[in-house]
Tab-separated table of C-alpha atoms in Angstrom:
chain	number	residue	atom	x	y	z
S	271	ASP	CA	10.196	8.170	28.519
S	272	THR	CA	9.124	9.374	25.072
S	273	GLU	CA	5.618	10.490	25.816
S	274	VAL	CA	3.807	13.194	23.938
S	275	THR	CA	0.241	13.801	25.076
S	276	GLN	CA	-2.572	15.345	23.070
S	277	THR	CA	-6.020	16.541	24.040
S	278	PRO	CA	-8.764	16.067	23.177
S	279	LYS	CA	-8.700	12.569	21.651
S	280	HIS	CA	-11.745	13.328	19.524
S	281	LEU	CA	-13.327	16.610	18.460
S	282	VAL	CA	-16.446	17.380	16.473
S	283	MET	CA	-16.947	20.973	15.428
S	284	GLY	CA	-19.104	23.028	13.137
S	285	MET	CA	-17.700	25.275	10.457
S	286	THR	CA	-18.348	28.385	12.548
S	287	ASN	CA	-16.806	27.081	15.762
S	288	LYS	CA	-13.494	27.989	17.335
S	289	LYS	CA	-11.614	25.220	19.077
S	290	SER	CA	-8.066	24.413	20.123
S	291	LEU	CA	-5.919	21.307	20.127
S	292	LYS	CA	-3.319	20.895	22.831
S	293	CYS	CA	-0.025	19.034	22.835
S	294	GLU	CA	2.364	18.585	25.743
S	295	GLN	CA	5.748	16.946	26.282
S	296	HIS	CA	7.981	16.876	29.341
S	297	MET	CA	11.090	15.383	27.771
S	298	GLY	CA	12.909	18.696	27.456
S	299	HIS	CA	12.504	18.585	23.684
S	300	ARG	CA	13.054	21.920	21.941
S	301	ALA	CA	11.376	21.157	18.601
S	302	MET	CA	7.665	20.492	18.213
S	303	TYR	CA	5.596	19.728	15.138
S	304	TRP	CA	2.025	19.639	13.914
S	305	TYR	CA	1.047	17.124	11.239
S	306	LYS	CA	-2.221	16.366	9.502
S	307	GLN	CA	-3.011	12.831	8.384
S	308	LYS	CA	-5.888	11.798	6.162
S	309	ALA	CA	-7.021	8.187	5.917
S	310	LYS	CA	-4.571	5.868	4.106
S	311	LYS	CA	-2.107	8.755	3.572
S	312	PRO	CA	1.188	9.556	5.301
S	313	PRO	CA	1.417	12.422	7.793
S	314	GLU	CA	1.765	15.857	6.182
S	315	LEU	CA	3.818	18.464	7.984
S	316	MET	CA	1.954	21.655	8.886
S	317	PHE	CA	4.159	23.601	11.298
S	318	VAL	CA	7.507	23.351	13.070
S	319	TYR	CA	8.492	25.210	16.223
S	320	SER	CA	12.172	25.348	17.125
S	321	TYR	CA	13.084	26.767	20.505
S	322	GLU	CA	9.533	28.148	20.780
S	323	LYS	CA	9.750	30.059	17.508
S	324	LEU	CA	7.821	29.163	14.378
S	325	SER	CA	10.411	27.965	11.871
S	326	ILE	CA	8.309	26.228	9.211
S	327	ASN	CA	4.788	26.929	7.984
S	328	GLU	CA	3.997	24.627	5.082
S	329	SER	CA	1.615	27.144	3.477
S	330	VAL	CA	-1.155	26.155	5.849
S	331	PRO	CA	-4.431	28.129	5.560
S	332	SER	CA	-4.852	30.852	8.165
S	333	ARG	CA	-7.835	29.071	9.687
S	334	PHE	CA	-5.151	26.993	11.448
S	335	SER	CA	-3.160	29.068	13.928
S	336	PRO	CA	-0.326	27.498	15.916
S	337	GLU	CA	0.972	28.756	19.238
S	338	CYS	CA	3.867	27.691	21.414
S	339	PRO	CA	3.407	29.290	24.868
S	340	ASN	CA	6.457	27.526	26.327
S	341	SER	CA	8.920	24.783	25.539
S	342	SER	CA	6.584	22.016	26.744
S	343	LEU	CA	3.319	23.106	25.200
S	344	LEU	CA	2.019	23.460	21.662
S	345	ASN	CA	-1.467	24.549	20.668
S	346	LEU	CA	-3.300	24.558	17.364
S	347	HIS	CA	-6.174	27.015	17.218
S	348	LEU	CA	-8.930	26.172	14.757
S	349	HIS	CA	-11.449	28.629	13.298
S	350	ALA	CA	-13.906	28.440	10.425
S	351	LEU	CA	-12.739	25.029	9.315
S	352	GLN	CA	-14.072	23.191	6.292
S	353	PRO	CA	-15.310	19.580	6.142
S	354	GLU	CA	-12.182	18.647	4.168
S	355	ASP	CA	-10.128	19.581	7.241
S	356	SER	CA	-11.456	16.478	8.970
S	357	ALA	CA	-8.405	14.340	9.718
S	358	LEU	CA	-6.129	12.988	12.421
S	359	TYR	CA	-3.993	15.813	13.802
S	360	LEU	CA	-0.681	14.641	15.157
S	361	CYS	CA	1.769	16.438	17.369
S	362	ALA	CA	5.388	15.336	17.511
S	363	SER	CA	8.516	16.442	19.304
S	364	SER	CA	12.252	15.941	19.001
S	365	GLN	CA	15.213	16.791	21.204
S	366	ASP	CA	16.180	19.623	18.895
S	367	PRO	CA	15.539	20.569	15.259
S	368	GLY	CA	18.748	18.909	14.044
S	369	SER	CA	18.709	16.214	11.418
S	370	ARG	CA	20.037	13.288	13.435
S	371	VAL	CA	17.313	13.313	16.027
S	372	GLU	CA	14.313	11.115	16.450
S	373	GLN	CA	10.809	12.481	16.274
S	374	TYR	CA	8.127	11.063	18.572
S	375	PHE	CA	4.423	11.328	17.900
S	376	GLY	CA	1.549	11.822	20.279
S	377	PRO	CA	-1.642	9.755	19.989
S	378	GLY	CA	-3.371	12.369	17.861
S	379	THR	CA	-6.686	14.217	17.876
S	380	ARG	CA	-9.298	12.884	15.489
S	381	LEU	CA	-11.176	15.912	14.159
S	382	LEU	CA	-14.529	15.861	12.396
S	383	VAL	CA	-15.801	19.093	10.854
S	384	LEU	CA	-19.505	19.149	10.096
M	23	GLN	CA	10.339	11.296	-9.029
M	24	LYS	CA	8.783	11.241	-5.580
M	25	GLU	CA	11.076	12.217	-2.706
M	26	VAL	CA	10.486	8.994	-0.762
M	27	GLU	CA	9.015	5.911	-2.399
M	28	GLN	CA	7.817	2.697	-0.862
M	29	ASN	CA	6.104	-0.336	-2.312
M	30	SER	CA	2.489	0.305	-1.419
M	31	GLY	CA	1.814	-3.388	-0.956
M	32	PRO	CA	-0.070	-4.892	0.576
M	33	LEU	CA	2.634	-7.293	1.679
M	34	SER	CA	1.463	-10.561	3.132
M	35	VAL	CA	3.760	-13.045	4.900
M	36	PRO	CA	3.133	-16.142	7.027
M	37	GLU	CA	3.829	-16.098	10.732
M	38	GLY	CA	7.493	-16.808	11.462
M	39	ALA	CA	8.720	-15.606	8.065
M	40	ILE	CA	10.954	-12.626	7.309
M	41	ALA	CA	9.145	-9.511	6.110
M	42	SER	CA	11.196	-7.191	3.899
M	43	LEU	CA	10.124	-3.577	3.461
M	44	ASN	CA	11.880	-1.284	1.024
M	45	CYS	CA	12.234	2.448	0.566
M	46	THR	CA	14.108	4.633	-1.924
M	47	TYR	CA	14.752	8.351	-1.703
M	48	SER	CA	15.710	10.948	-4.261
M	49	ASP	CA	17.759	13.541	-2.351
M	50	ARG	CA	21.429	12.564	-1.988
M	51	GLY	CA	21.751	15.121	0.812
M	52	SER	CA	19.504	13.019	3.050
M	53	GLN	CA	21.192	12.129	6.290
M	54	SER	CA	18.666	10.525	8.618
M	55	PHE	CA	16.339	7.626	7.978
M	56	PHE	CA	13.510	6.336	10.116
M	57	TRP	CA	10.965	3.552	10.142
M	58	TYR	CA	7.613	4.088	11.828
M	59	ARG	CA	4.928	1.513	12.472
M	60	GLN	CA	1.312	2.660	12.403
M	61	TYR	CA	-1.548	0.456	13.515
M	62	SER	CA	-4.957	1.248	12.068
M	63	GLY	CA	-6.494	4.218	13.856
M	64	LYS	CA	-3.339	4.916	15.877
M	65	SER	CA	-0.425	7.329	15.574
M	66	PRO	CA	2.985	6.458	14.075
M	67	GLU	CA	5.422	4.770	16.453
M	68	LEU	CA	9.165	5.053	15.862
M	69	ILE	CA	10.752	1.617	15.616
M	70	MET	CA	14.143	2.222	13.982
M	71	SER	CA	16.482	5.038	13.076
M	72	ILE	CA	19.628	4.707	10.963
M	73	TYR	CA	22.203	7.297	9.952
M	74	SER	CA	25.208	5.391	8.553
M	75	ASN	CA	25.629	2.870	5.775
M	76	GLY	CA	25.215	-0.732	6.838
M	77	ASP	CA	22.930	-2.643	9.128
M	78	LYS	CA	21.423	-1.745	12.475
M	79	GLU	CA	19.724	-4.432	14.510
M	80	ASP	CA	17.223	-4.074	17.339
M	81	GLY	CA	15.576	-7.294	18.445
M	82	ARG	CA	13.673	-8.783	15.509
M	83	PHE	CA	14.135	-5.620	13.441
M	84	THR	CA	17.074	-4.824	11.163
M	85	ALA	CA	17.380	-1.575	9.242
M	86	GLN	CA	19.736	-1.463	6.266
M	87	LEU	CA	21.026	1.707	4.621
M	88	ASN	CA	22.859	2.061	1.316
M	89	LYS	CA	23.442	5.745	0.575
M	90	ALA	CA	25.128	5.059	-2.770
M	91	SER	CA	21.972	3.324	-3.991
M	92	GLN	CA	19.707	5.714	-2.039
M	93	TYR	CA	17.981	2.756	-0.516
M	94	VAL	CA	16.842	1.884	2.988
M	95	SER	CA	15.094	-1.278	4.087
M	96	LEU	CA	13.544	-2.844	7.145
M	97	LEU	CA	13.641	-6.562	7.833
M	98	ILE	CA	11.353	-8.107	10.398
M	99	ARG	CA	12.444	-11.584	11.455
M	100	ASP	CA	10.091	-14.173	12.929
M	101	SER	CA	7.096	-12.048	11.903
M	102	GLN	CA	4.146	-12.121	14.279
M	103	PRO	CA	0.476	-11.276	13.643
M	104	SER	CA	1.021	-8.302	15.969
M	105	ASP	CA	3.453	-6.901	13.371
M	106	SER	CA	0.508	-6.386	10.999
M	107	ALA	CA	0.467	-2.630	10.428
M	108	THR	CA	1.444	0.055	7.945
M	109	TYR	CA	5.175	0.788	7.933
M	110	LEU	CA	6.221	4.322	7.057
M	111	CYS	CA	9.689	5.200	5.813
M	112	ALA	CA	10.757	8.755	6.677
M	113	VAL	CA	13.798	10.663	5.477
M	114	ARG	CA	15.358	13.884	6.678
M	115	LYS	CA	17.751	16.057	4.678
M	116	GLY	CA	20.831	17.447	6.341
M	117	GLY	CA	20.160	20.885	7.792
M	118	SER	CA	16.411	20.493	7.359
M	119	GLU	CA	13.832	20.284	10.115
M	120	LYS	CA	11.438	18.552	7.740
M	121	LEU	CA	10.734	14.809	7.794
M	122	VAL	CA	9.497	13.474	4.447
M	123	PHE	CA	7.360	10.344	4.573
M	124	GLY	CA	6.771	7.654	2.017
M	125	LYS	CA	3.208	6.518	1.416
M	126	GLY	CA	3.689	3.457	3.618
M	127	THR	CA	3.562	-0.290	3.072
M	128	LYS	CA	0.749	-2.267	4.632
M	129	LEU	CA	2.026	-5.534	6.093
M	130	THR	CA	-0.219	-8.447	7.019
M	131	VAL	CA	1.228	-11.406	8.939
M	132	ASN	CA	-0.988	-14.440	8.613
M	133	PRO	CA	-1.197	-16.924	11.532
């Protein structure tokens, strides 16, 4: 079973709203990732959590705030977003942060910022 | 030079033909190579991983890796219309947690 779940599937928010995206996996994976994907572009890495600690922040604006409450759960808190932040937000997980491990994606949250 | 390059396509093949997708990478320290399939409006799905030089087969899919040439490919035999999707090549450097994606190749299999 390689299932990563994400909620909500779709989200529409105004620029002054605060919302959160949720990602969950029950595969015992110890590395979790947030990606952003714009139309007709490849996924762009935002954050990496390894063993529940933030290990990579790809210079993401502070209006995106990740959180890893436990090894199965990953949140992305959103505040004061801009219309250009509209995209598909993908969560992924892997067994560990090592290089020879496979990364599995969740179905994504499609975000529209008005 | 881009870190991971793919022919942007689109690539169009008839049903039953072999589709060949290519990817080159710039960092010789790269150790892990992956192919993802992404249907329109969906998330990427891992279809192949390869770590050593040579071929790796899984059903109709064969991944080929040549580290000396810094080249990885994906062959899809007996292509089906359901294979129509964008194929993303992804590469990971040794010791890095970061997966670098190519821009993807859009494949269309015509019935």
